[in-house]
Amino acid sequence: MFQATRRRLALWYTAITAVLLLLFASGVYLYVRSTLVERIDDTLNHVVEIVERSLVIETVNSDVDQFRINVEASFRNNAETVEDDHIDLEWFNSTGELLWSTISEPLNIPIHANRTGETVRVVKGENGTWGDSGLLLRQITQRVEMGRQVLGYLRVSHPWFEVTKPSRQFMVDLALGIFFMVLSVAASGWFLSGKAMEPVGESYQRLKQFTADASHELRSPITLIQTNVQVALADLEWREVEATNSSNYRQQLKVVERLTQRLGKLVNDLLFLARQDSGSSKDIFSPCPLDALLIEVVEEQQLLATEKGITLTLELVDPPASETSPELLENWFALVGKWDQLVRLFTNLISNALQYTPTGGRVNVELLRLEASNRVSRIRYSTPQLQIKVSDTGIGIPTEALPRLFDRFYRVDPARTHTPENAATESTTGSGLGLAIAQAIVEHHEGQIQVESTVGEGTTFIVTLPINLES
């Protein structure tokens, strides 16, 4: 599918470029050709002016009102000059009779005055004269007058191949240039269309992976729900509900309830991520005291930490002694955000830390404020930030897994499938969406989330949130 789309894009690039090049080449060709024609017409007009000035005019029988052209005296010197320029001269008397010509055989073309230039075609006929088709000439005919008397007609001809030859060569050059340019554009279009399709292909692959993972995660609880419901229905149909099997029936219903809750949580997580991706979430942010929020989350997770024998602590870094503003001290850890989302963010991070920390380990949550000029962090911020670190002494994360840690449905543990027994009994089994949701919440608050981990020593998640969101 993507290759076909890539080919279509490349073909469109090539076709549009070819059409534009053809239009451009046609315009250039017509301009060059018209320029050549104008140059020949200017040359012919210049020759007419020179020859006209050199004509020797004589009176007829001493009659001052009658004149004639001395043909021999007038054209003797001009013949050699115009021959070098491939120009032919013809002189006709006032009645149109040819009197003198540099052409070996006369042209059978009627005489009419024309100073703008015209193209005529002549061929040699059977009787040895030139006919009406064949050789192309560019001609200008000038009527020579003295007062009201027409002395004759001067016709100047130039071979048309002086235009067609360079025009044809120029057309060949343009065609070759267009051909190689189209080939270059085709190669460039194929390369650029590939580059343009890369993000589409990546998005499509992510969508395929997301769909496959979501289907996998949904299939397991649905299958287990169906199995338990079938068993429960079988008990009702084939047995009487007695005290001996009522506990088994109740256990099956509890499994169904637990699986349904897990399935509902998974659907809610997917819906949350879909809304964040589409930008359709219209959350209203309000001031949130982050210290009070973290105290609440840590208290909620304290029971799980006690059951696992893990020490869970919260550390609030006090403001500097130089800060004396009561209003600022009161709101030292306050930011503008969404309370429910922030609770979900830090609940995910702390619960993950507790889940992957062995008995006897420690999980520490640290909250501090970074001013714009704060030197604790290597990064300088334009506005004050709140930084939260969730550190544990757990099993750690391999270095190669860190780049994909926030991918949806990604788990560091290669055993990503759930057996029916585990899926039905383990409440700690996650869907692989917790960190993806955490990243989405952080980005929604225009913050940053980073992770540092060493296998066998522990992991630290660092969340940095701006106090005031940029408008």
Short mmCIF file of C-alpha atoms in Angstrom, two decimals:
data_model
loop_
_atom_site.label_atom_id
_atom_site.label_comp_id
_atom_site.label_asym_id
_atom_site.label_seq_id
_atom_site.Cartn_x
_atom_site.Cartn_y
_atom_site.Cartn_z
CA MET A 1 0.00 0.00 0.00
CA PHE A 2 2.72 2.46 0.94
CA GLN A 3 4.78 1.59 -2.14
CA ALA A 4 1.77 2.23 -4.37
CA THR A 5 1.18 5.57 -2.67
CA ARG A 6 4.85 6.40 -3.01
CA ARG A 7 4.74 5.60 -6.73
CA ARG A 8 1.66 7.77 -7.20
CA LEU A 9 3.30 10.69 -5.41
CA ALA A 10 6.47 10.31 -7.48
CA LEU A 11 4.42 10.16 -10.69
CA TRP A 12 2.50 13.27 -9.71
CA TYR A 13 5.73 15.13 -8.94
CA THR A 14 7.17 14.05 -12.29
CA ALA A 15 4.03 14.77 -14.33
CA ILE A 16 3.48 18.23 -12.88
CA THR A 17 7.14 19.14 -13.29
CA ALA A 18 7.13 17.82 -16.88
CA VAL A 19 4.08 19.94 -17.75
CA LEU A 20 5.65 23.04 -16.20
CA LEU A 21 8.93 22.40 -18.03
CA LEU A 22 7.10 21.94 -21.33
CA LEU A 23 5.23 25.20 -20.86
CA PHE A 24 8.44 26.98 -19.94
CA ALA A 25 10.37 25.45 -22.86
CA SER A 26 7.59 26.34 -25.29
CA GLY A 27 7.64 29.94 -24.13
CA VAL A 28 11.42 30.13 -24.40
CA TYR A 29 11.38 28.51 -27.87
CA LEU A 30 8.74 30.93 -29.18
CA TYR A 31 10.65 33.87 -27.73
CA VAL A 32 13.96 32.77 -29.30
CA ARG A 33 12.32 32.05 -32.66
CA SER A 34 10.56 35.41 -32.76
CA THR A 35 13.84 37.08 -31.80
CA LEU A 36 15.61 35.38 -34.72
CA VAL A 37 12.87 36.46 -37.14
CA GLU A 38 13.06 40.03 -35.87
CA ARG A 39 16.82 40.06 -36.33
CA ILE A 40 16.50 38.85 -39.93
CA ASP A 41 13.78 41.43 -40.65
CA ASP A 42 15.97 44.16 -39.16
CA THR A 43 18.86 42.99 -41.34
CA LEU A 44 16.70 43.02 -44.47
CA ASN A 45 15.35 46.48 -43.69
CA HIS A 46 18.88 47.71 -43.10
CA VAL A 47 19.96 46.33 -46.50
CA VAL A 48 16.97 47.99 -48.16
CA GLU A 49 17.92 51.35 -46.66
CA ILE A 50 21.55 51.02 -47.78
CA VAL A 51 20.67 49.94 -51.32
CA GLU A 52 17.98 52.59 -51.60
CA ARG A 53 20.48 55.30 -50.68
CA SER A 54 22.96 54.00 -53.24
CA LEU A 55 20.54 53.98 -56.20
CA VAL A 56 21.68 56.11 -59.15
CA ILE A 57 18.68 58.10 -60.42
CA GLU A 58 18.80 59.74 -63.90
CA THR A 59 16.42 61.88 -65.90
CA VAL A 60 14.80 60.52 -69.05
CA ASN A 61 15.59 62.50 -72.25
CA SER A 62 16.36 65.66 -70.25
CA ASP A 63 12.82 65.65 -68.93
CA VAL A 64 13.03 66.93 -65.39
CA ASP A 65 9.75 65.26 -64.49
CA GLN A 66 10.68 61.75 -65.66
CA PHE A 67 13.31 59.62 -63.86
CA ARG A 68 14.79 56.17 -64.15
CA ILE A 69 17.25 54.00 -62.24
CA ASN A 70 20.68 53.29 -63.69
CA VAL A 71 20.64 49.59 -62.84
CA GLU A 72 24.27 48.80 -63.68
CA ALA A 73 25.63 51.75 -61.75
CA SER A 74 23.31 51.17 -58.81
CA PHE A 75 23.80 47.45 -58.18
CA ARG A 76 27.34 46.80 -59.38
CA ASN A 77 28.88 47.36 -55.91
CA ASN A 78 25.99 46.05 -53.80
CA ALA A 79 25.96 42.58 -55.35
CA GLU A 80 29.21 41.43 -53.73
CA THR A 81 28.37 42.94 -50.37
CA VAL A 82 25.00 41.25 -49.90
CA GLU A 83 26.24 37.93 -51.26
CA ASP A 84 28.50 37.52 -48.24
CA ASP A 85 25.45 37.78 -45.96
CA HIS A 86 23.41 35.21 -47.95
CA ILE A 87 21.07 38.00 -49.06
CA ASP A 88 19.67 38.18 -52.61
CA LEU A 89 18.58 41.37 -54.35
CA GLU A 90 16.02 41.77 -57.11
CA TRP A 91 15.13 44.95 -59.00
CA PHE A 92 11.84 45.31 -60.85
CA ASN A 93 10.62 48.20 -62.97
CA SER A 94 7.39 49.97 -62.24
CA THR A 95 5.39 47.38 -64.18
CA GLY A 96 6.84 44.45 -62.23
CA GLU A 97 9.33 43.24 -64.84
CA LEU A 98 12.55 41.79 -63.40
CA LEU A 99 15.52 43.87 -64.57
CA TRP A 100 18.34 42.73 -62.29
CA SER A 101 18.82 39.89 -59.75
CA THR A 102 21.54 38.09 -57.82
CA ILE A 103 19.50 34.88 -58.08
CA SER A 104 20.51 32.60 -60.92
CA GLU A 105 16.92 31.66 -61.72
CA PRO A 106 14.00 34.07 -61.29
CA LEU A 107 11.41 33.49 -58.60
CA ASN A 108 7.84 33.24 -59.81
CA ILE A 109 6.47 35.40 -57.01
CA PRO A 110 4.13 38.35 -57.62
CA ILE A 111 5.42 41.80 -56.68
CA HIS A 112 3.74 43.72 -53.85
CA ALA A 113 5.18 46.19 -51.38
CA ASN A 114 5.84 44.72 -47.94
CA ARG A 115 8.11 46.33 -45.33
CA THR A 116 7.12 44.08 -42.39
CA GLY A 117 8.62 40.89 -43.81
CA GLU A 118 6.94 37.73 -45.04
CA THR A 119 7.89 34.10 -45.46
CA VAL A 120 7.39 32.52 -48.90
CA ARG A 121 7.92 28.98 -50.20
CA VAL A 122 9.22 28.32 -53.75
CA VAL A 123 10.40 25.21 -55.67
CA LYS A 124 11.91 24.68 -59.08
CA GLY A 125 9.28 23.62 -61.59
CA GLU A 126 9.54 21.38 -64.66
CA ASN A 127 10.26 24.33 -66.95
CA GLY A 128 13.26 25.38 -64.85
CA THR A 129 11.47 28.12 -62.94
CA TRP A 130 10.59 28.26 -59.27
CA GLY A 131 7.07 27.18 -58.33
CA ASP A 132 4.80 27.92 -55.36
CA SER A 133 6.19 25.44 -52.80
CA GLY A 134 9.57 24.21 -51.62
CA LEU A 135 12.39 26.62 -50.72
CA LEU A 136 11.60 28.96 -47.83
CA LEU A 137 12.67 32.60 -48.02
CA ARG A 138 12.15 35.62 -45.85
CA GLN A 139 11.46 38.65 -48.04
CA ILE A 140 10.93 42.39 -47.85
CA THR A 141 9.77 44.39 -50.88
CA GLN A 142 10.28 48.16 -51.04
CA ARG A 143 8.59 50.42 -53.57
CA VAL A 144 11.01 53.13 -54.76
CA GLU A 145 9.38 56.44 -55.66
CA MET A 146 10.51 59.84 -56.80
CA GLY A 147 7.76 62.28 -56.04
CA ARG A 148 4.64 60.63 -57.45
CA GLN A 149 6.56 58.49 -59.96
CA VAL A 150 7.17 54.82 -59.11
CA LEU A 151 10.75 54.03 -60.23
CA GLY A 152 10.56 50.32 -59.43
CA TYR A 153 10.55 47.71 -56.71
CA LEU A 154 13.47 46.44 -54.66
CA ARG A 155 13.01 42.96 -53.20
CA VAL A 156 15.46 41.59 -50.63
CA SER A 157 15.42 37.85 -49.76
CA HIS A 158 17.09 35.87 -47.01
CA PRO A 159 17.15 32.04 -46.65
CA TRP A 160 14.68 30.87 -44.01
CA PHE A 161 17.06 28.14 -42.84
CA GLU A 162 18.92 30.88 -40.97
CA VAL A 163 15.90 30.76 -38.65
CA THR A 164 14.90 27.10 -38.85
CA LYS A 165 18.39 25.68 -38.36
CA PRO A 166 19.19 27.37 -35.02
CA SER A 167 15.53 26.96 -33.96
CA ARG A 168 15.66 23.25 -34.64
CA GLN A 169 18.96 22.89 -32.79
CA PHE A 170 17.58 24.90 -29.90
CA MET A 171 14.48 22.67 -29.82
CA VAL A 172 16.68 19.56 -29.66
CA ASP A 173 18.69 21.10 -26.81
CA LEU A 174 15.49 21.95 -24.95
CA ALA A 175 14.11 18.44 -25.46
CA LEU A 176 17.31 16.87 -24.11
CA GLY A 177 17.33 19.29 -21.20
CA ILE A 178 13.69 18.51 -20.37
CA PHE A 179 14.31 14.77 -20.67
CA PHE A 180 17.22 14.79 -18.22
CA MET A 181 15.39 17.22 -15.95
CA VAL A 182 12.32 14.97 -15.85
CA LEU A 183 14.55 12.00 -15.03
CA SER A 184 16.13 14.00 -12.21
CA VAL A 185 12.73 15.09 -10.94
CA ALA A 186 11.50 11.49 -11.10
CA ALA A 187 14.45 10.33 -8.98
CA SER A 188 14.03 13.27 -6.61
CA GLY A 189 10.27 12.68 -6.43
CA TRP A 190 10.83 9.03 -5.56
CA PHE A 191 13.29 10.03 -2.83
CA LEU A 192 11.11 12.84 -1.44
CA SER A 193 7.94 10.76 -1.54
CA GLY A 194 9.80 8.11 0.44
CA LYS A 195 10.79 10.73 2.99
CA ALA A 196 7.23 12.04 3.10
CA MET A 197 5.85 8.52 3.62
CA GLU A 198 8.26 7.68 6.45
CA PRO A 199 6.24 9.35 9.25
CA VAL A 200 3.03 7.92 7.76
CA GLY A 201 4.59 4.47 7.71
CA GLU A 202 5.84 4.86 11.27
CA SER A 203 2.40 6.01 12.44
CA TYR A 204 0.80 3.10 10.63
CA GLN A 205 3.20 0.62 12.22
CA ARG A 206 2.55 2.14 15.65
CA LEU A 207 -1.18 1.89 15.00
CA LYS A 208 -0.83 -1.75 13.96
CA GLN A 209 1.24 -2.50 17.05
CA PHE A 210 -1.21 -0.61 19.25
CA THR A 211 -4.16 -2.50 17.74
CA ALA A 212 -2.39 -5.84 18.14
CA ASP A 213 -1.43 -5.11 21.75
CA ALA A 214 -4.89 -3.78 22.61
CA SER A 215 -6.52 -6.84 21.06
CA HIS A 216 -4.17 -9.07 23.04
CA GLU A 217 -4.88 -7.29 26.31
CA LEU A 218 -8.64 -7.30 25.75
CA ARG A 219 -8.81 -10.92 24.58
CA SER A 220 -7.50 -12.44 27.80
CA PRO A 221 -10.02 -10.98 30.29
CA ILE A 222 -12.90 -11.40 27.84
CA THR A 223 -12.04 -15.08 27.39
CA LEU A 224 -11.82 -15.60 31.14
CA ILE A 225 -15.12 -13.82 31.71
CA GLN A 226 -16.80 -16.04 29.15
CA THR A 227 -15.30 -19.17 30.73
CA ASN A 228 -16.38 -18.28 34.25
CA VAL A 229 -19.87 -17.29 33.15
CA GLN A 230 -20.26 -20.57 31.29
CA VAL A 231 -19.17 -22.52 34.37
CA ALA A 232 -21.59 -20.54 36.55
CA LEU A 233 -24.44 -21.15 34.12
CA ALA A 234 -23.60 -24.83 33.97
CA ASP A 235 -23.80 -25.03 37.77
CA LEU A 236 -27.25 -23.43 37.68
CA GLU A 237 -28.51 -25.71 34.92
CA TRP A 238 -27.20 -29.10 35.96
CA ARG A 239 -26.93 -28.81 39.72
CA GLU A 240 -28.97 -27.45 42.51
CA VAL A 241 -27.38 -24.53 44.25
CA GLU A 242 -26.54 -26.14 47.63
CA ALA A 243 -24.41 -25.02 50.47
CA THR A 244 -21.62 -27.33 49.34
CA ASN A 245 -21.08 -25.59 45.99
CA SER A 246 -22.26 -22.08 46.82
CA SER A 247 -18.73 -21.02 47.78
CA ASN A 248 -17.41 -22.18 44.38
CA TYR A 249 -20.22 -20.29 42.63
CA ARG A 250 -19.43 -17.14 44.63
CA GLN A 251 -15.72 -17.41 43.80
CA GLN A 252 -16.46 -17.63 40.08
CA LEU A 253 -18.61 -14.50 40.26
CA LYS A 254 -15.84 -12.67 42.11
CA VAL A 255 -13.39 -13.63 39.36
CA VAL A 256 -15.84 -12.27 36.77
CA GLU A 257 -16.18 -9.07 38.76
CA ARG A 258 -12.42 -8.69 39.08
CA LEU A 259 -11.85 -9.32 35.39
CA THR A 260 -14.63 -6.91 34.47
CA GLN A 261 -13.04 -4.21 36.62
CA ARG A 262 -9.70 -4.84 34.97
CA LEU A 263 -11.29 -4.69 31.52
CA GLY A 264 -13.08 -1.47 32.40
CA LYS A 265 -9.83 0.08 33.65
CA LEU A 266 -8.08 -0.91 30.43
CA VAL A 267 -10.84 0.63 28.31
CA ASN A 268 -10.73 3.82 30.38
CA ASP A 269 -6.95 4.03 29.94
CA LEU A 270 -7.27 3.61 26.19
CA LEU A 271 -10.01 6.24 26.08
CA PHE A 272 -7.85 8.64 28.09
CA LEU A 273 -4.89 8.21 25.75
CA ALA A 274 -7.10 8.56 22.67
CA ARG A 275 -8.51 11.85 23.98
CA GLN A 276 -5.03 13.15 24.75
CA ASP A 277 -3.81 12.19 21.27
CA SER A 278 -6.73 13.83 19.52
CA GLY A 279 -6.60 16.98 21.63
CA SER A 280 -10.32 16.71 22.33
CA SER A 281 -9.80 16.83 26.10
CA LYS A 282 -11.11 20.16 27.41
CA ASP A 283 -9.63 20.17 30.90
CA ILE A 284 -9.94 23.24 33.08
CA PHE A 285 -6.73 23.83 35.03
CA SER A 286 -6.76 25.36 38.49
CA PRO A 287 -4.20 26.01 41.25
CA CYS A 288 -3.01 22.75 42.80
CA PRO A 289 -0.86 22.51 45.97
CA LEU A 290 1.46 19.73 44.87
CA ASP A 291 2.78 19.06 48.38
CA ALA A 292 -0.73 18.28 49.65
CA LEU A 293 -1.39 16.15 46.56
CA LEU A 294 1.76 14.07 47.11
CA ILE A 295 0.99 13.63 50.81
CA GLU A 296 -2.42 12.25 49.83
CA VAL A 297 -0.99 9.87 47.21
CA VAL A 298 1.77 8.62 49.53
CA GLU A 299 -0.79 7.94 52.28
CA GLU A 300 -2.89 5.91 49.83
CA GLN A 301 0.15 3.84 48.75
CA GLN A 302 1.44 3.40 52.30
CA LEU A 303 -0.75 0.34 52.90
CA LEU A 304 0.69 -1.49 49.88
CA ALA A 305 4.23 -0.52 50.92
CA THR A 306 3.63 -1.88 54.44
CA GLU A 307 2.27 -5.16 53.08
CA LYS A 308 5.41 -5.61 50.94
CA GLY A 309 7.78 -4.50 53.70
CA ILE A 310 8.98 -1.45 51.75
CA THR A 311 9.83 1.92 53.30
CA LEU A 312 7.92 4.69 51.51
CA THR A 313 8.95 8.27 52.36
CA LEU A 314 8.11 11.78 51.14
CA GLU A 315 10.68 14.56 51.30
CA LEU A 316 9.72 18.21 50.78
CA VAL A 317 12.74 20.45 50.17
CA ASP A 318 12.20 23.62 52.16
CA PRO A 319 12.42 27.02 50.47
CA PRO A 320 15.67 28.96 50.94
CA ALA A 321 16.07 31.02 54.09
CA SER A 322 16.40 34.18 52.00
CA GLU A 323 12.78 33.87 50.84
CA THR A 324 10.63 35.98 53.20
CA SER A 325 7.48 36.67 51.14
CA PRO A 326 4.57 35.09 53.10
CA GLU A 327 2.39 34.76 50.01
CA LEU A 328 5.14 33.04 48.03
CA LEU A 329 6.04 30.75 50.94
CA GLU A 330 2.39 29.73 51.28
CA ASN A 331 2.21 28.78 47.57
CA TRP A 332 5.79 27.52 47.27
CA PHE A 333 4.72 24.11 45.88
CA ALA A 334 1.56 25.25 44.07
CA LEU A 335 1.11 25.00 40.31
CA VAL A 336 -1.66 25.35 37.77
CA GLY A 337 -2.91 21.95 36.64
CA LYS A 338 -5.55 19.24 36.75
CA TRP A 339 -5.77 17.65 40.21
CA ASP A 340 -7.20 14.29 39.09
CA GLN A 341 -4.61 13.85 36.34
CA LEU A 342 -1.71 14.73 38.63
CA VAL A 343 -2.98 12.24 41.23
CA ARG A 344 -3.10 9.60 38.52
CA LEU A 345 0.41 10.53 37.34
CA PHE A 346 2.12 10.12 40.71
CA THR A 347 -0.02 7.13 41.68
CA ASN A 348 1.25 5.33 38.59
CA LEU A 349 4.88 6.23 39.28
CA ILE A 350 4.79 5.31 42.99
CA SER A 351 2.84 2.08 42.45
CA ASN A 352 5.34 1.06 39.73
CA ALA A 353 8.21 1.75 42.12
CA LEU A 354 6.56 -0.37 44.84
CA GLN A 355 5.77 -3.17 42.39
CA TYR A 356 9.37 -3.58 41.21
CA THR A 357 11.07 -3.05 44.58
CA PRO A 358 11.75 -6.19 46.64
CA THR A 359 10.90 -6.60 50.29
CA GLY A 360 13.12 -4.50 52.53
CA GLY A 361 13.72 -1.88 49.85
CA ARG A 362 13.02 1.84 49.88
CA VAL A 363 10.95 4.19 47.74
CA ASN A 364 11.51 7.92 48.19
CA VAL A 365 9.47 10.78 46.73
CA GLU A 366 11.20 14.17 46.67
CA LEU A 367 9.61 17.53 45.82
CA LEU A 368 11.58 20.72 45.29
CA ARG A 369 11.10 24.02 43.53
CA LEU A 370 13.54 25.16 40.82
CA GLU A 371 13.76 28.88 40.29
CA ALA A 372 14.82 30.34 36.95
CA SER A 373 18.33 30.90 38.37
CA ASN A 374 18.44 27.65 40.35
CA ARG A 375 21.83 25.95 40.17
CA VAL A 376 20.70 22.57 41.49
CA SER A 377 19.64 21.51 38.01
CA ARG A 378 21.94 21.60 35.00
CA ILE A 379 19.05 22.97 32.92
CA ARG A 380 18.15 26.63 33.21
CA TYR A 381 14.44 27.47 33.08
CA SER A 382 12.80 30.70 32.03
CA THR A 383 10.05 30.26 34.66
CA PRO A 384 9.96 28.52 38.06
CA GLN A 385 9.47 24.74 37.93
CA LEU A 386 8.48 22.02 40.36
CA GLN A 387 10.61 18.89 40.22
CA ILE A 388 9.42 15.55 41.58
CA LYS A 389 11.75 12.57 41.90
CA VAL A 390 10.40 9.05 42.53
CA SER A 391 13.39 6.86 43.43
CA ASP A 392 13.44 3.19 44.37
CA THR A 393 16.00 0.52 45.21
CA GLY A 394 14.33 -2.04 42.96
CA ILE A 395 15.49 -4.34 40.19
CA GLY A 396 16.28 -1.52 37.74
CA ILE A 397 15.68 -1.26 34.01
CA PRO A 398 18.10 -2.42 31.29
CA THR A 399 19.64 0.37 29.24
CA GLU A 400 18.30 -1.01 25.96
CA ALA A 401 14.74 -0.85 27.30
CA LEU A 402 14.82 2.82 28.32
CA PRO A 403 14.01 4.30 24.85
CA ARG A 404 10.78 2.25 24.64
CA LEU A 405 9.81 2.55 28.29
CA PHE A 406 6.92 4.98 27.60
CA ASP A 407 5.56 3.04 24.62
CA ARG A 408 2.01 1.78 25.02
CA PHE A 409 1.68 -1.86 26.11
CA TYR A 410 5.47 -2.15 26.39
CA ARG A 411 6.81 -4.16 29.28
CA VAL A 412 10.44 -4.68 30.17
CA ASP A 413 9.64 -8.25 31.21
CA PRO A 414 9.70 -10.36 28.00
CA ALA A 415 6.90 -12.54 29.36
CA ARG A 416 4.15 -10.18 28.24
CA THR A 417 1.40 -12.75 27.99
CA HIS A 418 -0.86 -13.61 30.89
CA THR A 419 -1.83 -17.11 31.79
CA PRO A 420 -5.44 -17.56 32.82
CA GLU A 421 -4.39 -18.32 36.38
CA ASN A 422 -2.28 -15.17 36.71
CA ALA A 423 -4.82 -12.99 34.99
CA ALA A 424 -7.53 -14.11 37.33
CA THR A 425 -5.63 -13.96 40.59
CA GLU A 426 -2.88 -11.31 40.36
CA SER A 427 -4.03 -7.78 40.97
CA THR A 428 -0.61 -6.34 40.28
CA THR A 429 -0.55 -7.41 36.64
CA GLY A 430 -0.62 -4.22 34.55
CA SER A 431 -1.62 -3.50 31.00
CA GLY A 432 1.56 -1.67 30.03
CA LEU A 433 -0.25 1.68 29.79
CA GLY A 434 0.76 3.22 33.12
CA LEU A 435 3.93 4.99 31.97
CA ALA A 436 2.33 5.96 28.64
CA ILE A 437 -0.46 7.65 30.60
CA ALA A 438 2.10 9.30 32.88
CA GLN A 439 3.94 10.74 29.89
CA ALA A 440 0.67 11.96 28.33
CA ILE A 441 -0.28 13.76 31.56
CA VAL A 442 3.16 15.37 31.86
CA GLU A 443 3.05 16.58 28.25
CA HIS A 444 -0.50 17.84 28.79
CA HIS A 445 0.92 20.00 31.61
CA GLU A 446 3.79 21.13 29.32
CA GLY A 447 6.35 19.39 31.49
CA GLN A 448 9.07 16.78 31.03
CA ILE A 449 9.56 13.27 32.35
CA GLN A 450 12.92 11.48 32.43
CA VAL A 451 14.15 8.18 33.78
CA GLU A 452 17.52 7.10 35.15
CA SER A 453 18.09 3.47 36.04
CA THR A 454 20.81 0.98 36.90
CA VAL A 455 20.09 -2.75 36.82
CA GLY A 456 20.21 -4.17 40.33
CA GLU A 457 20.44 -0.76 42.02
CA GLY A 458 17.20 1.06 41.31
CA THR A 459 15.31 3.53 39.14
CA THR A 460 14.55 7.24 39.41
CA PHE A 461 11.76 9.00 37.53
CA ILE A 462 12.19 12.78 37.32
CA VAL A 463 9.11 14.88 36.53
CA THR A 464 9.51 18.61 35.92
CA LEU A 465 6.35 20.72 35.72
CA PRO A 466 6.06 24.48 35.10
CA ILE A 467 4.27 26.38 37.84
CA ASN A 468 2.31 28.44 35.30
CA LEU A 469 1.40 26.94 31.91
CA GLU A 470 2.39 28.97 28.88
CA SER A 471 -0.59 30.47 27.13
#
